[in-house]
XYZ file of C-alpha atoms in Angstrom:
462
model
C 137.028 167.905 220.887
C 135.246 167.366 217.509
C 135.311 163.460 217.895
C 134.115 163.862 221.502
C 130.968 165.919 220.336
C 130.350 163.162 217.683
C 130.584 160.542 220.696
C 127.893 162.280 222.526
C 125.790 162.909 219.636
C 125.749 159.240 218.688
C 124.725 158.368 222.200
C 121.867 161.139 222.000
C 120.749 159.813 218.622
C 120.785 156.309 219.996
C 118.809 157.228 222.850
C 116.379 159.051 220.753
C 115.806 155.998 218.381
C 115.082 153.810 221.476
C 112.492 156.156 222.722
C 110.867 155.735 219.228
C 111.012 152.144 219.235
C 109.799 151.921 222.555
C 106.855 154.215 221.530
C 106.271 151.866 218.584
C 106.260 148.603 220.741
C 103.757 150.311 223.140
C 101.496 151.328 220.622
C 101.533 147.852 218.982
C 101.060 146.239 222.337
C 98.206 148.362 223.139
C 96.573 147.737 219.964
C 97.033 143.964 220.030
C 95.795 143.950 223.652
C 92.612 145.869 222.996
C 91.926 144.226 219.588
C 91.524 141.015 221.392
C 89.136 142.767 224.143
C 87.081 144.193 221.257
C 86.996 140.931 219.372
C 85.863 139.148 222.537
C 83.068 141.941 223.112
C 82.007 142.446 219.526
C 83.302 139.332 217.913
C 81.706 135.824 217.550
C 81.145 135.217 221.417
C 79.811 138.825 221.987
C 76.473 139.128 223.614
C 74.828 140.302 220.221
C 75.969 137.319 218.144
C 75.402 134.831 221.146
C 71.829 136.210 221.258
C 71.313 135.739 217.453
C 72.811 132.309 217.539
C 70.658 130.993 220.641
C 67.475 132.422 219.064
C 67.933 130.589 215.970
C 67.652 127.328 218.033
C 65.015 128.636 220.682
C 61.342 128.301 220.757
C 58.353 127.786 223.045
C 59.211 124.173 222.978
C 62.546 124.573 224.379
C 66.384 124.952 223.407
C 68.562 122.346 221.607
C 71.141 120.544 223.921
C 74.114 121.802 221.923
C 72.805 125.468 222.361
C 72.288 124.744 226.056
C 75.760 123.382 226.255
C 77.261 126.409 224.677
C 75.557 128.654 227.196
C 76.921 126.624 230.238
C 80.363 126.802 228.447
C 80.327 130.561 228.560
C 78.515 130.533 231.980
C 75.517 132.267 230.472
C 71.701 131.408 231.895
C 68.920 131.939 229.747
C 64.986 132.458 230.061
C 62.171 132.558 227.338
C 59.123 134.362 228.002
C 55.944 134.167 226.062
C 53.770 137.086 224.855
C 52.186 137.293 228.212
C 55.439 137.535 230.182
C 55.496 133.918 231.383
C 58.658 131.993 231.832
C 58.259 129.059 229.502
C 61.602 127.350 230.141
C 64.981 128.377 231.626
C 68.622 127.176 231.525
C 70.300 127.366 234.559
C 68.505 130.441 235.903
C 69.120 131.894 239.395
C 66.661 130.656 241.757
C 65.787 134.026 243.013
C 64.272 134.939 239.474
C 60.329 135.022 239.217
C 58.308 133.091 236.799
C 56.302 135.957 235.392
C 57.183 139.577 234.165
C 55.066 142.440 233.262
C 55.702 144.677 230.211
C 57.267 147.351 232.548
C 59.450 144.700 234.115
C 60.749 143.776 230.659
C 61.296 147.307 229.584
C 63.301 147.916 232.632
C 65.672 144.889 232.647
C 65.864 144.965 228.871
C 68.132 148.126 229.299
C 70.420 146.920 231.897
C 70.340 144.391 234.701
C 67.949 141.563 236.184
C 68.836 140.824 239.746
C 72.166 142.441 239.065
C 72.909 140.300 236.426
C 73.817 141.977 233.091
C 71.020 140.597 230.561
C 70.587 141.074 226.936
C 67.345 140.279 225.136
C 66.261 139.069 221.631
C 62.663 139.305 220.218
C 61.585 136.274 218.397
C 58.295 135.456 216.628
C 57.378 133.058 219.683
C 58.512 135.444 222.420
C 61.459 137.038 224.246
C 64.802 135.313 224.797
C 66.744 136.628 227.745
C 70.492 135.786 228.118
C 72.076 136.513 231.558
C 75.843 136.847 232.154
C 77.712 136.572 235.451
C 77.595 139.481 237.824
C 80.343 142.161 237.242
C 81.143 140.817 233.632
C 79.477 143.739 231.810
C 78.469 147.165 232.263
C 75.394 148.363 230.382
C 74.864 151.896 229.195
C 71.867 153.241 227.644
C 73.515 153.428 224.276
C 76.290 150.721 224.396
C 77.752 148.201 226.510
C 81.254 147.577 227.797
C 83.103 144.728 229.332
C 83.969 145.397 232.836
C 87.258 143.245 232.427
C 88.228 145.483 229.735
C 87.579 148.549 232.202
C 89.375 146.915 234.996
C 92.186 145.974 232.749
C 92.734 149.230 231.269
C 94.596 151.004 234.413
C 96.516 147.746 235.044
C 97.702 147.583 231.546
C 98.809 151.214 231.589
C 100.535 150.803 234.840
C 102.248 147.649 233.664
C 103.339 149.424 230.365
C 104.721 152.244 232.432
C 106.682 149.977 234.666
C 108.046 147.973 231.765
C 108.901 151.291 229.947
C 110.789 152.627 233.151
C 112.624 149.487 233.521
C 113.798 149.716 229.855
C 114.719 153.129 230.368
C 116.682 152.436 233.537
C 118.237 149.709 231.961
C 119.306 151.671 229.045
C 120.532 154.424 231.104
C 122.637 152.032 233.330
C 124.143 150.368 230.034
C 124.867 153.632 228.393
C 126.379 155.201 231.568
C 128.485 151.988 232.000
C 129.672 152.298 228.292
C 130.284 156.054 228.372
C 132.319 155.741 231.803
C 134.093 152.831 230.406
C 135.269 154.965 227.402
C 135.616 158.318 229.186
C 137.190 157.126 232.646
C 140.844 156.574 231.448
C 140.547 160.103 229.819
C 139.056 161.715 233.015
C 141.698 160.104 235.037
C 144.576 161.196 232.688
C 143.197 164.542 232.960
C 143.335 164.804 236.491
C 146.719 163.257 236.584
C 147.718 165.887 233.977
C 146.301 168.746 236.180
C 148.466 167.310 239.102
C 151.479 167.652 236.840
C 152.060 163.810 236.359
C 152.705 162.437 233.038
C 150.058 160.563 231.168
C 150.274 157.871 228.497
C 146.485 156.911 227.264
C 145.568 153.896 225.098
C 141.905 154.329 224.131
C 140.582 153.099 220.981
C 137.569 153.718 218.991
C 135.504 157.185 218.926
C 137.438 158.847 221.741
C 140.974 157.963 220.556
C 141.644 161.375 219.052
C 140.806 163.013 222.512
C 143.126 160.564 224.177
C 145.838 161.411 221.798
C 145.258 165.116 222.362
C 145.620 164.462 226.187
C 149.001 162.598 225.498
C 150.335 165.352 223.442
C 149.586 167.969 226.235
C 151.307 165.314 228.631
C 154.411 165.316 226.503
C 154.411 169.059 226.133
C 153.947 169.469 229.893
C 156.682 167.215 230.572
C 159.033 168.914 228.197
C 158.223 172.296 229.911
C 158.688 170.740 233.238
C 162.056 169.250 232.560
C 163.224 172.452 230.594
C 162.084 174.363 233.966
C 163.996 172.014 236.243
C 166.907 172.341 234.108
C 166.980 176.024 234.157
C 166.850 175.868 237.953
C 169.433 173.702 238.230
C 171.520 175.503 235.616
C 170.987 178.847 237.510
C 171.582 177.200 240.794
C 175.018 176.052 239.437
C 175.967 179.466 237.914
C 175.095 181.185 241.171
C 177.448 179.051 243.354
C 180.605 180.632 241.814
C 179.919 184.128 242.429
C 178.395 183.277 245.638
C 181.399 181.496 246.852
C 183.592 184.424 245.956
C 181.276 186.922 247.848
C 181.340 184.540 250.991
C 185.222 184.183 250.644
C 185.785 187.989 250.376
C 183.185 188.669 253.224
C 185.197 186.156 255.436
C 188.573 187.741 254.566
C 187.212 191.304 255.387
C 185.750 190.098 258.450
C 189.182 188.608 259.610
C 191.126 191.703 258.748
C 188.675 194.426 259.985
C 189.130 195.903 263.393
C 186.713 194.489 266.113
C 183.445 196.049 266.536
C 184.044 198.366 263.528
C 181.216 199.217 260.827
C 183.320 197.135 258.253
C 183.203 194.025 260.485
C 179.591 194.435 260.961
C 178.675 194.892 257.275
C 181.124 191.894 256.333
C 179.164 189.693 259.087
C 175.791 190.648 257.244
C 177.328 190.088 253.788
C 178.505 186.621 255.066
C 174.947 185.750 256.873
C 172.870 186.950 253.705
C 175.102 184.708 251.386
C 174.479 181.818 253.650
C 170.792 182.363 253.372
C 170.950 182.719 249.456
C 173.048 179.699 249.173
C 170.559 177.583 251.348
C 167.525 179.257 249.328
C 169.308 178.156 245.922
C 169.851 174.740 247.286
C 166.311 174.354 248.481
C 164.754 175.809 245.209
C 166.997 173.134 243.384
C 165.714 170.186 245.508
C 162.066 171.133 245.482
C 162.202 171.407 241.650
C 163.975 167.807 241.356
C 161.512 166.256 243.833
C 158.526 167.737 242.090
C 159.603 166.751 238.472
C 160.874 163.319 239.748
C 164.508 164.083 239.069
C 165.818 163.410 242.281
C 166.495 159.709 242.723
C 165.432 158.130 246.064
C 167.761 155.877 248.044
C 165.277 154.201 249.984
C 166.655 151.835 252.994
C 165.298 150.962 256.422
C 165.581 153.575 258.903
C 164.963 153.489 262.694
C 163.616 156.974 263.208
C 164.141 157.392 266.807
C 168.065 156.880 266.147
C 167.500 159.384 263.114
C 165.916 161.994 265.253
C 168.656 161.719 268.129
C 171.529 162.065 265.254
C 169.864 165.233 264.087
C 169.562 166.750 267.460
C 173.368 165.857 268.139
C 174.473 167.559 264.911
C 172.447 170.764 265.843
C 174.417 170.831 269.340
C 177.752 170.129 267.882
C 176.949 172.898 265.210
C 176.465 175.328 268.138
C 173.167 176.022 269.153
C 172.522 179.426 270.531
C 171.601 179.780 274.197
C 168.214 181.222 273.597
C 167.079 177.665 272.365
C 166.516 174.215 273.818
C 165.880 170.864 271.910
C 164.399 167.946 273.324
C 163.614 164.339 271.985
C 160.572 162.363 273.056
C 160.101 158.888 271.763
C 157.259 156.672 272.826
C 158.338 153.295 274.088
C 156.277 151.746 271.472
C 157.987 153.747 268.788
C 161.494 153.047 269.884
C 162.001 150.577 267.284
C 159.851 151.958 264.593
C 161.179 151.633 261.196
C 160.660 153.570 257.948
C 161.926 152.527 254.509
C 162.948 156.075 253.305
C 165.840 158.303 252.136
C 167.405 159.263 255.358
C 169.236 162.158 253.784
C 165.806 163.636 252.777
C 164.081 162.851 256.013
C 167.173 164.451 257.903
C 166.902 167.378 255.667
C 163.130 167.787 256.516
C 163.763 167.727 260.190
C 166.531 170.088 259.932
C 164.377 172.450 257.941
C 161.590 172.395 260.599
C 164.022 173.059 263.507
C 165.772 175.776 261.434
C 162.361 177.196 260.830
C 161.668 177.476 264.445
C 164.866 179.200 264.961
C 164.420 181.598 262.227
C 160.988 182.714 263.383
C 161.636 183.066 266.986
C 164.760 185.415 267.454
C 163.685 185.788 271.014
C 164.215 182.052 271.755
C 161.914 179.152 272.119
C 161.761 175.435 273.082
C 161.720 173.005 270.269
C 160.598 169.296 271.008
C 160.943 166.422 268.356
C 158.683 163.518 269.088
C 157.856 160.235 267.625
C 154.762 158.129 268.114
C 153.169 155.333 266.266
C 149.882 153.544 265.681
C 148.900 150.103 264.453
C 148.990 151.608 260.700
C 151.158 154.825 260.810
C 154.226 156.677 262.284
C 153.887 160.436 263.262
C 157.064 162.476 263.595
C 156.479 165.894 265.353
C 158.626 169.083 265.381
C 156.831 171.795 267.647
C 157.924 174.891 269.275
C 156.383 177.178 271.804
C 157.289 180.441 269.977
C 155.271 183.081 268.136
C 153.306 180.852 265.879
C 151.160 181.903 263.005
C 148.209 184.035 262.662
C 145.009 182.576 261.218
C 145.593 184.647 257.981
C 149.230 183.456 257.502
C 148.261 179.828 258.191
C 145.529 179.959 255.666
C 147.816 181.675 253.277
C 150.407 178.989 253.948
C 148.028 176.202 253.224
C 146.637 177.814 250.170
C 149.943 178.569 248.271
C 151.585 175.253 248.503
C 154.023 175.796 245.467
C 156.769 177.808 245.111
C 155.756 179.513 242.030
C 152.486 180.572 243.717
C 154.216 181.796 246.976
C 155.098 185.550 246.154
C 152.898 188.435 246.628
C 152.320 191.183 244.114
C 155.679 192.767 244.761
C 157.221 189.252 244.410
C 158.258 189.005 247.978
C 158.100 185.466 249.328
C 155.113 184.967 251.523
C 157.167 182.350 253.096
C 160.327 180.459 252.478
C 160.940 177.253 250.609
C 161.638 175.349 253.761
C 158.058 174.189 254.259
C 157.674 173.677 250.543
C 160.574 171.372 250.592
C 159.363 169.550 253.614
C 155.958 168.899 252.036
C 157.820 167.641 248.821
C 159.965 165.101 250.905
C 156.830 164.061 252.714
C 154.853 163.580 249.468
C 157.538 161.445 247.835
C 157.603 159.072 250.663
C 153.773 158.611 250.562
C 153.199 160.796 253.813
C 151.248 163.618 254.806
C 152.133 167.004 256.411
C 149.912 168.561 259.007
C 150.496 172.168 260.154
C 148.944 173.363 263.545
C 149.727 177.033 264.570
C 148.007 179.909 266.268
C 149.340 183.381 267.045
C 151.707 183.276 270.099
C 150.778 179.520 270.807
C 153.719 177.970 269.009
C 154.160 175.996 265.634
C 153.635 172.355 265.340
C 154.466 170.363 261.932
C 153.387 166.425 261.935
C 154.767 164.148 259.529
C 152.791 161.114 259.140
C 153.881 158.061 257.072
C 152.436 154.583 256.560
C 153.705 151.853 258.799
C 155.854 149.305 256.651
C 157.205 145.954 257.234
C 161.019 146.038 256.622
C 164.214 143.861 257.205
C 165.891 144.943 260.536
C 169.105 143.317 259.078
C 169.229 146.098 256.426
C 168.724 148.982 258.997
C 170.612 152.387 258.210
C 173.333 153.014 260.507
């Protein structure tokens, strides 16, 4: 995790350096932009310099042609007033201007505007030079003057810089996010797979290689533990078989030799039935473990599900179904030829467990229906009964505790058997989904949904 901290710190430092660089670029850009504006307003072409230059070539007799050409180049008009306030000559002056001005008039426009034109005046020995600039080119204050263009440019400049900064920050965010996700996505995916008990082997180079190696080590350790657990369960299951077979054998002998309807015969019957339950429980536990840790090989082949359903029902009847129970098969016409690429032994086990589950939880009897339906993309195999069903609490508890190691209460009693857990594992290894629908006194329904597949009908399981 130390390397992960360094990785994050590196990106934070890079981001801070980028912000500092961006601030420096903004400062330089701002300075350069307004330096040019100031040069224009106070440099060689500023109104004050222009006044001094034109005044040097102006007199009562007129203005030199070069000076007049310079004024026109900068779109400036000019007036020259004598000591009496009369206009002696002008260059491109607006037509609405008068030809004579009083001292009061001069005092007013010298501070600001003449006919809405910003004007600048220069006092010479012969008279008063007045230069007029285009409207809305300058704003004049009592103590100073400013370019209207500069004032108008200021908010546009800041808005533009803000937009550029935001764009650069967004690009930096996008690139950083892409790079971080590119480096961390394999690790995150590996951790998620690890949390689901899947083996992980990451190949990540660079700063996060140590983190990836830690995940790989955790995966190897978890795989060894899972393998040891599965082997232990398998070993215990194997060790139980011999004494369990002996118990069942002796129970059978006692049952045969005991007088009919005697307490001894009743006790032997109980021992035999409970032994059968223990045997089935051990088998289920072993198979669940093997499926969970991928130690159970799948023998896949194309299977016509309608035929498989009917075969299972026939076996149930042949085994002797109690009279309290009835079983029926319903296959939609479109599903009659539906084929699934699966392990037929495991799918049959799932169906048998569901039927047995209905029998075990409904001692008063019930009607059980096996049905098959299909759509364009999926196959739905349903086992339903009209028995006692489950309460809302039991149904929620069943969905919450989906692992046999989490399926016991504080007294280590099973909340539910391994049957449904085994079915869940069988459906999962076939890429399907198990849905349970039930309500108290409204029956129990289990729907096994599988993706529809294209298979060769010549290889169908028989």
